[in-house]
Amino acid sequence: MLKYYFLIAFALTSQISKAQIVFEYDVLGNRILRKRSGALPVTLISFTATKVSGEVEGSTALLNWQTSSETNSDRFDIERSLDGKKWMNIGNATASGDKKSSSSYSFPDKKPMDGENLYRLKMIDRDGSFSFSRIQSVYFDTQISLYPNPVKDLLKINGAASGKVQLINNAGKVVFSSGNIPTEGIDMVNLSAGVYLVRITHKDGSSTVRKVVKQ
């Protein structure tokens, strides 16, 4: 018979670095052991995310963080999320490794998503243990607009230079699709009155959705 061992996790002094819990399983999928990995030996003293101007106004989120000391640290993975549940790795920065003095880091997210962008650091040790920073957020509102809105006949798209365009009706059916932004606009003369969604899929895979009312 398998023996079960339980280790009680204890509180760490750092609010940022926490021991990671590891579970082991037998061949039937039963949990048989819980153990603690070591806390990440990085003292993070600041982490900020700021909206800055680039070639396109407000197109970049600049992440800055500072550590007061590091021991055996490997790297920082930068992660982004729109809902706080699903996180995407968008880059990394090499850690100082072993350093008793402060170190400063920065990372630009040049392709933030439309809306609120959540950011966190995954701080990884050379032995594979890791912990997460507190979450910072930056809101981006793209300048893409539809006009006129409400529309009777021709719908123009302003603020998007390229991308795939779809027009979706209230039933979720795509009633118009184009592989690029139509410079002449979208002809909506023969469409029924109601609310439509215009989805613009950008080259990086992100998308912008706007509502338009057809009179």
GROMACS .gro file of C-alpha atoms in nm:
model
  215
    1MET     CA    1   0.000   0.000   0.000
    2LEU     CA    2   0.130   0.342  -0.087
    3LYS     CA    3   0.216   0.578   0.193
    4TYR     CA    4   0.106   0.939   0.183
    5TYR     CA    5   0.329   1.213   0.314
    6PHE     CA    6   0.216   1.566   0.376
    7LEU     CA    7   0.444   1.860   0.427
    8ILE     CA    8   0.297   2.179   0.564
    9ALA     CA    9   0.397   2.483   0.359
   10PHE     CA   10   0.531   2.763   0.574
   11ALA     CA   11   0.498   3.135   0.512
   12LEU     CA   12   0.789   3.306   0.342
   13THR     CA   13   0.909   3.649   0.440
   14SER     CA   14   0.900   3.776   0.081
   15GLN     CA   15   0.559   3.869  -0.061
   16ILE     CA   16   0.684   3.798  -0.411
   17SER     CA   17   0.900   3.485  -0.388
   18LYS     CA   18   0.702   3.178  -0.279
   19ALA     CA   19   0.800   2.811  -0.273
   20GLN     CA   20   0.648   2.609  -0.554
   21ILE     CA   21   0.446   2.301  -0.455
   22VAL     CA   22   0.531   1.984  -0.648
   23PHE     CA   23   0.304   1.679  -0.655
   24GLU     CA   24   0.415   1.327  -0.741
   25TYR     CA   25   0.176   1.052  -0.857
   26ASP     CA   26   0.173   0.675  -0.874
   27VAL     CA   27   0.088   0.482  -1.193
   28LEU     CA   28  -0.285   0.506  -1.116
   29GLY     CA   29  -0.272   0.882  -1.084
   30ASN     CA   30  -0.297   0.891  -0.705
   31ARG     CA   31  -0.115   1.170  -0.530
   32ILE     CA   32   0.147   1.017  -0.304
   33LEU     CA   33   0.380   1.298  -0.209
   34ARG     CA   34   0.384   1.672  -0.169
   35LYS     CA   35   0.710   1.855  -0.122
   36ARG     CA   36   0.844   2.206  -0.130
   37SER     CA   37   1.098   2.334  -0.377
   38GLY     CA   38   1.325   2.614  -0.267
   39ALA     CA   39   1.215   2.976  -0.282
   40LEU     CA   40   1.364   3.180  -0.560
   41PRO     CA   41   1.675   3.364  -0.437
   42VAL     CA   42   1.585   3.695  -0.599
   43THR     CA   43   1.485   4.005  -0.407
   44LEU     CA   44   1.259   4.207  -0.636
   45ILE     CA   45   1.218   4.563  -0.509
   46SER     CA   46   1.019   4.716  -0.796
   47PHE     CA   47   0.821   4.620  -1.107
   48THR     CA   48   0.631   4.868  -1.325
   49ALA     CA   49   0.451   4.866  -1.659
   50THR     CA   50   0.412   5.199  -1.841
   51LYS     CA   51   0.243   5.304  -2.162
   52VAL     CA   52   0.491   5.498  -2.377
   53SER     CA   53   0.494   5.662  -2.719
   54GLY     CA   54   0.666   5.500  -3.014
   55GLU     CA   55   0.634   5.543  -3.385
   56VAL     CA   56   0.264   5.493  -3.323
   57GLU     CA   57   0.130   5.680  -3.021
   58GLY     CA   58   0.077   5.452  -2.725
   59SER     CA   59   0.191   5.139  -2.907
   60THR     CA   60   0.442   5.012  -2.651
   61ALA     CA   61   0.426   4.891  -2.291
   62LEU     CA   62   0.763   4.942  -2.120
   63LEU     CA   63   0.832   4.703  -1.832
   64ASN     CA   64   1.098   4.796  -1.576
   65TRP     CA   65   1.208   4.605  -1.270
   66GLN     CA   66   1.488   4.613  -1.018
   67THR     CA   67   1.641   4.358  -0.783
   68SER     CA   68   1.845   4.434  -0.473
   69SER     CA   69   2.034   4.104  -0.485
   70GLU     CA   70   2.040   3.776  -0.677
   71THR     CA   71   2.181   3.434  -0.598
   72ASN     CA   72   2.197   3.157  -0.856
   73SER     CA   73   1.923   3.322  -1.065
   74ASP     CA   74   1.889   3.226  -1.432
   75ARG     CA   75   1.636   3.446  -1.614
   76PHE     CA   76   1.314   3.640  -1.609
   77ASP     CA   77   1.030   3.530  -1.838
   78ILE     CA   78   0.789   3.812  -1.925
   79GLU     CA   79   0.427   3.699  -1.942
   80ARG     CA   80   0.114   3.876  -2.066
   81SER     CA   81  -0.256   3.804  -2.019
   82LEU     CA   82  -0.590   3.965  -2.103
   83ASP     CA   83  -0.795   3.785  -1.836
   84GLY     CA   84  -0.546   3.691  -1.563
   85LYS     CA   85  -0.600   3.319  -1.635
   86LYS     CA   86  -0.431   3.243  -1.965
   87TRP     CA   87  -0.072   3.371  -1.978
   88MET     CA   88   0.157   3.401  -2.279
   89ASN     CA   89   0.537   3.420  -2.270
   90ILE     CA   90   0.631   3.726  -2.478
   91GLY     CA   91   1.005   3.736  -2.405
   92ASN     CA   92   1.277   3.693  -2.146
   93ALA     CA   93   1.576   3.867  -1.991
   94THR     CA   94   1.894   3.704  -1.864
   95ALA     CA   95   1.940   3.747  -1.489
   96SER     CA   96   2.261   3.869  -1.327
   97GLY     CA   97   2.309   3.528  -1.168
   98ASP     CA   98   2.498   3.605  -0.851
   99LYS     CA   99   2.505   3.964  -0.738
  100LYS     CA  100   2.484   4.133  -0.399
  101SER     CA  101   2.413   4.480  -0.539
  102SER     CA  102   2.109   4.610  -0.728
  103SER     CA  103   2.036   4.525  -1.092
  104SER     CA  104   1.795   4.700  -1.328
  105TYR     CA  105   1.609   4.547  -1.622
  106SER     CA  106   1.369   4.663  -1.892
  107PHE     CA  107   1.159   4.499  -2.163
  108PRO     CA  108   0.939   4.665  -2.428
  109ASP     CA  109   0.617   4.498  -2.538
  110LYS     CA  110   0.586   4.651  -2.884
  111LYS     CA  111   0.269   4.462  -2.973
  112PRO     CA  112   0.026   4.500  -2.683
  113MET     CA  113  -0.331   4.383  -2.728
  114ASP     CA  114  -0.635   4.607  -2.751
  115GLY     CA  115  -0.779   4.667  -2.403
  116GLU     CA  116  -0.624   4.591  -2.064
  117ASN     CA  117  -0.288   4.410  -2.077
  118LEU     CA  118  -0.175   4.229  -1.761
  119TYR     CA  119   0.196   4.164  -1.709
  120ARG     CA  120   0.395   3.955  -1.464
  121LEU     CA  121   0.751   3.825  -1.426
  122LYS     CA  122   0.832   3.459  -1.391
  123MET     CA  123   1.160   3.458  -1.198
  124ILE     CA  124   1.349   3.136  -1.265
  125ASP     CA  125   1.642   2.990  -1.072
  126ARG     CA  126   1.918   2.778  -1.225
  127ASP     CA  127   1.777   2.468  -1.055
  128GLY     CA  128   1.440   2.522  -1.223
  129SER     CA  129   1.249   2.660  -0.925
  130PHE     CA  130   1.052   2.977  -0.992
  131SER     CA  131   0.809   3.234  -0.855
  132PHE     CA  132   0.594   3.514  -0.993
  133SER     CA  133   0.595   3.887  -0.941
  134ARG     CA  134   0.287   4.089  -0.868
  135ILE     CA  135   0.073   4.174  -1.168
  136GLN     CA  136   0.090   4.515  -1.339
  137SER     CA  137  -0.157   4.639  -1.599
  138VAL     CA  138  -0.159   4.882  -1.892
  139TYR     CA  139  -0.465   4.974  -2.098
  140PHE     CA  140  -0.442   5.028  -2.473
  141ASP     CA  141  -0.723   5.169  -2.686
  142THR     CA  142  -0.640   5.146  -3.054
  143GLN     CA  143  -0.737   5.435  -3.276
  144ILE     CA  144  -0.935   5.216  -3.516
  145SER     CA  145  -1.277   5.366  -3.582
  146LEU     CA  146  -1.575   5.300  -3.809
  147TYR     CA  147  -1.769   5.574  -3.985
  148PRO     CA  148  -2.038   5.663  -4.034
  149ASN     CA  149  -2.191   5.477  -3.742
  150PRO     CA  150  -2.485   5.417  -3.773
  151VAL     CA  151  -2.435   5.345  -4.142
  152LYS     CA  152  -2.680   5.322  -4.433
  153ASP     CA  153  -2.462   5.217  -4.724
  154LEU     CA  154  -2.080   5.242  -4.723
  155LEU     CA  155  -1.882   5.173  -4.405
  156LYS     CA  156  -1.530   5.315  -4.384
  157ILE     CA  157  -1.252   5.188  -4.157
  158ASN     CA  158  -1.009   5.444  -4.017
  159GLY     CA  159  -0.684   5.377  -3.829
  160ALA     CA  160  -0.600   5.031  -3.965
  161ALA     CA  161  -0.339   5.010  -4.240
  162SER     CA  162  -0.357   4.633  -4.295
  163GLY     CA  163  -0.527   4.319  -4.173
  164LYS     CA  164  -0.806   4.072  -4.245
  165VAL     CA  165  -1.157   4.215  -4.211
  166GLN     CA  166  -1.477   4.027  -4.129
  167LEU     CA  167  -1.830   4.160  -4.089
  168ILE     CA  168  -2.042   3.940  -3.861
  169ASN     CA  169  -2.417   3.962  -3.814
  170ASN     CA  170  -2.622   3.910  -3.497
  171ALA     CA  171  -2.647   3.536  -3.563
  172GLY     CA  172  -2.268   3.499  -3.576
  173LYS     CA  173  -2.256   3.454  -3.953
  174VAL     CA  174  -1.975   3.617  -4.152
  175VAL     CA  175  -2.150   3.826  -4.419
  176PHE     CA  176  -1.835   3.996  -4.552
  177SER     CA  177  -1.469   3.896  -4.553
  178SER     CA  178  -1.157   4.053  -4.702
  179GLY     CA  179  -0.788   3.971  -4.674
  180ASN     CA  180  -0.704   4.340  -4.646
  181ILE     CA  181  -0.858   4.668  -4.540
  182PRO     CA  182  -1.093   4.778  -4.822
  183THR     CA  183  -0.996   5.135  -4.908
  184GLU     CA  184  -1.334   5.193  -5.072
  185GLY     CA  185  -1.518   5.071  -4.761
  186ILE     CA  186  -1.764   4.788  -4.695
  187ASP     CA  187  -2.086   4.798  -4.895
  188MET     CA  188  -2.374   4.739  -4.649
  189VAL     CA  189  -2.662   4.861  -4.868
  190ASN     CA  190  -2.822   4.518  -4.908
  191LEU     CA  191  -2.773   4.404  -4.549
  192SER     CA  192  -3.058   4.392  -4.298
  193ALA     CA  193  -3.083   4.659  -4.030
  194GLY     CA  194  -2.929   4.567  -3.697
  195VAL     CA  195  -2.604   4.543  -3.501
  196TYR     CA  196  -2.293   4.398  -3.668
  197LEU     CA  197  -1.941   4.324  -3.548
  198VAL     CA  198  -1.638   4.427  -3.751
  199ARG     CA  199  -1.339   4.206  -3.666
  200ILE     CA  200  -0.995   4.315  -3.786
  201THR     CA  201  -0.725   4.049  -3.751
  202HIS     CA  202  -0.377   4.203  -3.748
  203LYS     CA  203  -0.059   4.049  -3.889
  204ASP     CA  204   0.065   3.950  -3.540
  205GLY     CA  205  -0.250   3.744  -3.482
  206SER     CA  206  -0.417   3.991  -3.245
  207SER     CA  207  -0.760   4.125  -3.329
  208THR     CA  208  -0.972   4.437  -3.283
  209VAL     CA  209  -1.351   4.418  -3.269
  210ARG     CA  210  -1.589   4.712  -3.316
  211LYS     CA  211  -1.969   4.735  -3.325
  212VAL     CA  212  -2.156   4.908  -3.603
  213VAL     CA  213  -2.527   4.971  -3.644
  214LYS     CA  214  -2.684   4.926  -3.987
  215GLN     CA  215  -2.989   5.148  -4.038
   0.00000   0.00000   0.00000
